mmCIF file of C-alpha atoms in Angstrom:
data_model
loop_
_atom_site.group_PDB
_atom_site.id
_atom_site.type_symbol
_atom_site.label_atom_id
_atom_site.label_comp_id
_atom_site.label_asym_id
_atom_site.label_seq_id
_atom_site.Cartn_x
_atom_site.Cartn_y
_atom_site.Cartn_z
ATOM 1 C CA MET A 894 0.000 0.000 0.000
ATOM 2 C CA MET A 895 1.108 3.566 -0.710
ATOM 3 C CA SER A 896 1.804 6.107 2.010
ATOM 4 C CA SER A 897 -0.762 8.865 2.549
ATOM 5 C CA GLY A 898 1.366 11.485 0.748
ATOM 6 C CA LEU A 899 2.038 9.244 -2.219
ATOM 7 C CA ARG A 900 -1.622 8.238 -2.389
ATOM 8 C CA LYS A 901 -2.715 11.869 -2.538
ATOM 9 C CA ALA A 902 -0.133 12.612 -5.253
ATOM 10 C CA ALA A 903 -1.354 9.635 -7.296
ATOM 11 C CA LEU A 904 -4.974 10.691 -6.794
ATOM 12 C CA THR A 905 -4.133 14.250 -7.890
ATOM 13 C CA ALA A 906 -2.432 12.907 -11.026
ATOM 14 C CA HIS A 907 -5.403 10.641 -11.787
ATOM 15 C CA VAL A 908 -8.077 13.326 -11.281
ATOM 16 C CA THR A 909 -6.071 15.892 -13.264
ATOM 17 C CA SER A 910 -5.424 13.577 -16.194
ATOM 18 C CA SER A 911 -8.968 12.152 -16.361
ATOM 19 C CA LEU A 912 -10.706 15.527 -16.137
ATOM 20 C CA GLY A 913 -8.123 16.990 -18.534
ATOM 21 C CA TRP A 914 -9.038 14.172 -20.935
ATOM 22 C CA PHE A 915 -12.718 15.091 -20.541
ATOM 23 C CA GLY A 916 -12.043 18.784 -21.253
ATOM 24 C CA ALA A 917 -9.839 18.035 -24.247
ATOM 25 C CA VAL A 918 -12.504 15.773 -25.763
ATOM 26 C CA ALA A 919 -15.101 18.531 -25.204
ATOM 27 C CA ALA A 920 -12.880 20.980 -27.125
ATOM 28 C CA PHE A 921 -12.362 18.319 -29.816
ATOM 29 C CA LEU A 922 -16.142 17.878 -30.107
ATOM 30 C CA ALA A 923 -16.633 21.639 -30.533
ATOM 31 C CA LEU A 924 -14.042 21.682 -33.335
ATOM 32 C CA ALA A 925 -15.604 18.592 -34.964
ATOM 33 C CA VAL A 926 -19.035 20.268 -34.973
ATOM 34 C CA ASN A 927 -17.513 23.433 -36.410
ATOM 35 C CA GLY A 928 -15.762 21.359 -39.086
ATOM 36 C CA VAL A 929 -19.112 19.997 -40.279
ATOM 37 C CA ARG A 930 -21.281 23.093 -39.829
ATOM 38 C CA SER A 931 -19.011 25.865 -41.084
ATOM 39 C CA SER A 932 -19.267 26.962 -44.703
ATOM 40 C CA ASP A 933 -15.967 28.855 -44.512
ATOM 41 C CA PRO A 934 -13.251 26.630 -46.068
ATOM 42 C CA LEU A 935 -10.548 28.266 -43.959
ATOM 43 C CA ALA A 936 -12.450 27.609 -40.725
ATOM 44 C CA VAL A 937 -13.041 23.982 -41.788
ATOM 45 C CA ARG A 938 -9.349 23.427 -42.539
ATOM 46 C CA ALA A 939 -8.311 25.111 -39.298
ATOM 47 C CA ALA A 940 -10.712 22.911 -37.333
ATOM 48 C CA TYR A 941 -9.228 19.620 -38.605
ATOM 49 C CA LEU A 942 -5.649 20.826 -38.148
ATOM 50 C CA ALA A 943 -6.455 21.851 -34.558
ATOM 51 C CA MET A 944 -8.257 18.548 -33.940
ATOM 52 C CA ASP A 945 -5.207 16.579 -35.088
ATOM 53 C CA THR A 946 -2.895 18.532 -32.766
ATOM 54 C CA THR A 947 -5.323 18.292 -29.849
ATOM 55 C CA ALA A 948 -5.799 14.564 -30.360
ATOM 56 C CA TRP A 949 -2.111 13.627 -30.620
ATOM 57 C CA LEU A 950 -0.616 16.089 -28.127
ATOM 58 C CA VAL A 951 -3.361 16.311 -25.504
ATOM 59 C CA ILE A 952 -6.026 13.596 -25.744
ATOM 60 C CA VAL A 953 -3.789 10.546 -26.322
ATOM 61 C CA PRO A 954 -1.217 11.474 -23.610
ATOM 62 C CA LEU A 955 -4.000 12.227 -21.100
ATOM 63 C CA CYS A 956 -5.749 8.973 -21.998
ATOM 64 C CA VAL A 957 -2.557 6.975 -21.352
ATOM 65 C CA ALA A 958 -1.879 8.949 -18.145
ATOM 66 C CA THR A 959 -5.423 8.288 -16.927
ATOM 67 C CA LEU A 960 -5.054 4.554 -17.487
ATOM 68 C CA ILE A 961 -1.648 4.356 -15.787
ATOM 69 C CA THR A 962 -2.590 6.533 -12.800
ATOM 70 C CA GLY A 963 -5.884 4.642 -12.441
ATOM 71 C CA VAL A 964 -4.092 1.305 -12.267
ATOM 72 C CA VAL A 965 -1.548 2.737 -9.788
ATOM 73 C CA GLN A 966 -4.407 4.139 -7.681
ATOM 74 C CA SER A 967 -6.250 0.846 -7.570
ATOM 75 C CA LEU A 968 -3.192 -1.296 -6.849
ATOM 76 C CA GLY A 969 -1.724 1.091 -4.280
ATOM 77 C CA THR A 970 -4.861 1.671 -2.178
ATOM 78 C CA PRO A 971 -7.235 -0.609 -0.249
ATOM 79 C CA TRP A 972 -9.787 -0.245 -3.061
ATOM 80 C CA GLY A 973 -7.845 -2.738 -5.173
ATOM 81 C CA MET A 974 -8.359 -3.421 -8.856
ATOM 82 C CA PHE A 975 -10.730 -6.389 -8.632
ATOM 83 C CA ARG A 976 -12.191 -5.946 -5.157
ATOM 84 C CA ASN A 977 -14.998 -3.483 -5.877
ATOM 85 C CA TYR A 978 -17.411 -3.530 -8.799
ATOM 86 C CA TRP A 979 -17.170 0.232 -9.389
ATOM 87 C CA VAL A 980 -13.404 0.013 -9.957
ATOM 88 C CA ILE A 981 -13.893 -2.854 -12.440
ATOM 89 C CA ALA A 982 -16.675 -0.881 -14.159
ATOM 90 C CA LYS A 983 -14.315 2.061 -14.631
ATOM 91 C CA LEU A 984 -11.640 -0.224 -16.049
ATOM 92 C CA VAL A 985 -14.148 -1.921 -18.372
ATOM 93 C CA LEU A 986 -15.156 1.501 -19.712
ATOM 94 C CA THR A 987 -11.719 3.119 -19.906
ATOM 95 C CA VAL A 988 -9.748 0.335 -21.618
ATOM 96 C CA PRO A 989 -12.104 -0.041 -24.650
ATOM 97 C CA ALA A 990 -12.527 3.764 -24.820
ATOM 98 C CA SER A 991 -8.730 4.098 -25.059
ATOM 99 C CA ALA A 992 -8.516 1.359 -27.696
ATOM 100 C CA ILE A 993 -11.289 2.963 -29.772
ATOM 101 C CA LEU A 994 -9.597 6.353 -29.426
ATOM 102 C CA LEU A 995 -6.316 4.968 -30.790
ATOM 103 C CA LEU A 996 -8.213 3.280 -33.647
ATOM 104 C CA HIS A 997 -9.890 6.560 -34.550
ATOM 105 C CA MET A 998 -6.668 8.552 -34.718
ATOM 106 C CA GLN A 999 -6.301 7.408 -38.332
ATOM 107 C CA PRO A 1000 -9.272 9.367 -39.784
ATOM 108 C CA ILE A 1001 -8.322 12.456 -37.757
ATOM 109 C CA SER A 1002 -4.823 12.508 -39.244
ATOM 110 C CA PHE A 1003 -6.277 11.680 -42.659
ATOM 111 C CA LEU A 1004 -8.550 14.743 -42.603
ATOM 112 C CA ALA A 1005 -5.770 16.935 -41.154
ATOM 113 C CA ASP A 1006 -3.394 15.909 -43.966
ATOM 114 C CA ILE A 1007 -6.003 16.883 -46.581
ATOM 115 C CA ALA A 1008 -6.688 20.149 -44.727
ATOM 116 C CA ALA A 1009 -2.954 20.938 -44.609
ATOM 117 C CA SER A 1010 -2.674 20.437 -48.358
ATOM 118 C CA GLY A 1011 -5.536 22.893 -48.838
ATOM 119 C CA ALA A 1012 -7.704 20.390 -50.668
ATOM 120 C CA LEU A 1013 -10.434 19.952 -48.044
ATOM 121 C CA ALA A 1014 -13.743 21.475 -49.120
ATOM 122 C CA SER A 1015 -16.712 21.936 -46.801
ATOM 123 C CA ALA A 1016 -18.643 18.953 -48.176
ATOM 124 C CA ASP A 1017 -15.752 16.457 -48.534
ATOM 125 C CA HIS A 1018 -15.715 13.207 -46.528
ATOM 126 C CA HIS A 1019 -18.927 14.153 -44.765
ATOM 127 C CA GLN A 1020 -19.513 10.670 -43.299
ATOM 128 C CA VAL A 1021 -16.085 10.501 -41.634
ATOM 129 C CA ARG A 1022 -16.505 13.993 -40.231
ATOM 130 C CA VAL A 1023 -19.919 13.189 -38.755
ATOM 131 C CA GLN A 1024 -18.445 9.964 -37.344
ATOM 132 C CA LEU A 1025 -15.833 12.022 -35.464
ATOM 133 C CA ILE A 1026 -18.643 14.011 -33.828
ATOM 134 C CA ALA A 1027 -20.397 10.814 -32.771
ATOM 135 C CA ASN A 1028 -17.163 9.338 -31.409
ATOM 136 C CA ALA A 1029 -16.336 12.450 -29.400
ATOM 137 C CA GLY A 1030 -19.882 12.554 -27.999
ATOM 138 C CA ALA A 1031 -19.680 8.891 -26.998
ATOM 139 C CA ALA A 1032 -16.265 9.470 -25.394
ATOM 140 C CA LEU A 1033 -17.650 12.381 -23.357
ATOM 141 C CA PHE A 1034 -20.506 10.179 -22.141
ATOM 142 C CA VAL A 1035 -18.128 7.365 -21.126
ATOM 143 C CA LEU A 1036 -15.854 9.812 -19.284
ATOM 144 C CA LEU A 1037 -18.871 11.309 -17.520
ATOM 145 C CA VAL A 1038 -19.953 7.833 -16.361
ATOM 146 C CA THR A 1039 -16.452 7.026 -15.046
ATOM 147 C CA THR A 1040 -16.408 10.357 -13.176
ATOM 148 C CA VAL A 1041 -19.799 9.582 -11.611
ATOM 149 C CA LEU A 1042 -18.555 6.105 -10.602
ATOM 150 C CA SER A 1043 -15.458 7.644 -8.984
ATOM 151 C CA ILE A 1044 -17.460 10.124 -6.953
ATOM 152 C CA TYR A 1045 -20.412 7.952 -5.891
ATOM 153 C CA LYS A 1046 -18.441 4.691 -5.525
ATOM 154 C CA PRO A 1047 -21.588 2.539 -5.659
ATOM 155 C CA ARG A 1048 -21.700 -0.269 -3.114
ATOM 156 C CA GLY A 1049 -20.739 -3.814 -3.986
ATOM 157 C CA MET A 1050 -17.695 -6.013 -3.503
ATOM 158 C CA THR A 1051 -16.736 -8.827 -5.828
ATOM 159 C CA PRO A 1052 -16.502 -12.373 -4.385
ATOM 160 C CA TYR A 1053 -12.704 -11.976 -4.559
ATOM 161 C CA GLY A 1054 -12.927 -8.706 -2.619
ATOM 162 C CA GLN A 1055 -15.209 -10.230 0.014
ATOM 163 C CA ARG A 1056 -12.875 -13.200 0.560
ATOM 164 C CA LYS A 1057 -9.855 -10.944 0.774
ATOM 165 C CA LEU A 1058 -11.601 -8.668 3.282
ATOM 166 C CA ARG A 1059 -12.473 -11.685 5.448
ATOM 167 C CA ARG A 1060 -8.898 -12.909 5.384
ATOM 168 C CA GLU A 1061 -7.672 -9.456 6.407
ATOM 169 C CA GLN A 1062 -10.199 -9.227 9.228
ATOM 170 C CA ALA A 1063 -9.316 -12.727 10.438
ATOM 171 C CA GLY A 1064 -5.641 -11.809 10.434
ATOM 172 C CA ARG A 1065 -6.121 -8.693 12.606
ATOM 173 C CA MET B 106 -10.181 8.909 -0.496
ATOM 174 C CA ASN B 107 -12.229 6.804 1.931
ATOM 175 C CA ASP B 108 -11.018 3.422 3.035
ATOM 176 C CA PRO B 109 -13.305 0.755 1.564
ATOM 177 C CA ARG B 110 -12.824 -1.327 4.690
ATOM 178 C CA ASP B 111 -14.646 1.351 6.677
ATOM 179 C CA SER B 112 -17.555 1.787 4.279
ATOM 180 C CA ASP B 113 -20.767 0.001 3.394
ATOM 181 C CA ASN B 114 -18.688 -2.361 1.306
ATOM 182 C CA ARG B 115 -17.940 -4.513 4.330
ATOM 183 C CA ARG B 116 -21.567 -5.720 4.320
ATOM 184 C CA GLY B 117 -20.363 -8.575 2.135
ATOM 185 C CA ALA B 118 -18.481 -10.099 5.039
ATOM 186 C CA ASP B 119 -21.429 -10.334 7.416
ATOM 187 C CA GLY B 120 -22.219 -14.031 7.050
ATOM 188 C CA PRO B 121 -19.742 -16.732 8.065
ATOM 189 C CA ASP B 122 -19.325 -18.281 4.615
ATOM 190 C CA GLN B 123 -21.926 -16.607 2.444
ATOM 191 C CA LEU B 124 -20.873 -14.193 -0.235
ATOM 192 C CA GLU B 125 -23.072 -11.253 -1.072
ATOM 193 C CA PRO B 126 -24.371 -11.382 -4.674
ATOM 194 C CA ALA B 127 -23.635 -8.617 -7.156
ATOM 195 C CA PRO B 128 -25.824 -5.534 -6.587
ATOM 196 C CA ARG B 129 -28.552 -4.654 -9.055
ATOM 197 C CA TRP B 130 -26.600 -1.742 -10.557
ATOM 198 C CA VAL B 131 -23.814 -4.147 -11.590
ATOM 199 C CA LYS B 132 -26.300 -6.391 -13.420
ATOM 200 C CA ILE B 133 -27.913 -3.412 -15.190
ATOM 201 C CA PHE B 134 -24.481 -1.982 -16.056
ATOM 202 C CA GLY B 135 -23.361 -5.356 -17.477
ATOM 203 C CA GLY B 136 -26.559 -5.683 -19.518
ATOM 204 C CA VAL B 137 -26.217 -2.196 -21.000
ATOM 205 C CA LEU B 138 -22.559 -2.861 -21.786
ATOM 206 C CA VAL B 139 -23.334 -6.134 -23.609
ATOM 207 C CA ALA B 140 -26.153 -4.421 -25.564
ATOM 208 C CA LEU B 141 -23.836 -1.564 -26.591
ATOM 209 C CA LEU B 142 -21.156 -4.049 -27.621
ATOM 210 C CA LEU B 143 -23.664 -5.897 -29.828
ATOM 211 C CA VAL B 144 -24.805 -2.601 -31.419
ATOM 212 C CA PHE B 145 -21.170 -1.613 -32.002
ATOM 213 C CA ILE B 146 -20.370 -4.963 -33.684
ATOM 214 C CA ALA B 147 -23.578 -4.848 -35.756
ATOM 215 C CA MET B 148 -22.790 -1.311 -36.961
ATOM 216 C CA HIS B 149 -19.299 -2.291 -38.024
ATOM 217 C CA LEU B 150 -20.473 -5.488 -39.728
ATOM 218 C CA ALA B 151 -23.075 -3.415 -41.586
ATOM 219 C CA GLY B 152 -20.276 -1.316 -43.045
ATOM 220 C CA GLY B 153 -20.510 1.830 -40.968
ATOM 221 C CA GLY B 154 -17.236 1.408 -39.147
ATOM 222 C CA PHE B 155 -13.645 0.387 -39.646
ATOM 223 C CA ARG B 156 -13.736 0.346 -43.445
ATOM 224 C CA ASN B 157 -14.490 4.058 -43.398
ATOM 225 C CA HIS B 158 -11.703 5.073 -41.070
ATOM 226 C CA ALA B 159 -9.399 6.166 -43.842
ATOM 227 C CA PRO B 160 -11.381 6.589 -47.041
#
């Protein structure tokens, strides 16, 4: 188990990275909506260039940091990784969300490359651009659910957690 | 952060050998997750997904 100071530092890192991830995805969503709605070709190109930078330099690093600090938090505190259902639920949401994010980096860079070359018109690749909006919206929802789970910590221990708790209580 | 050993979570250790079943929210959460997974797979099989990632 981590010391109190270390635990607070790890918690600070986890909260900062996860809420930073949420904020960055919100900004990404705003740019994605602007990229579809705007009729100004310059604004459209700027949106996809900004989305590419935001995704690679902010969203992906914060996503990785959230995963790492979350695992450290769970392993270094009495909550454990597989002892409480809410911790497992967060993991089950965050790992696929991270995998899907990495999969969807390809179309973001694709659109940014076209925008950089100046060949992206307002109506080009409409389906991919709408898909980016849907993905960002879904990501925001998932991150909101994980935040709610972290704050409310709904009751319920796994069978593994219950057995481990009994062993600890018997050993006291 | 609270210590889970001091919270409601210790209810699971009340009985001598009995384990508390998963709460209702876990079952609902699992059901929703499976349904979303099936929708996600169906959408991609129908052609709305991975093939369009880099047109």
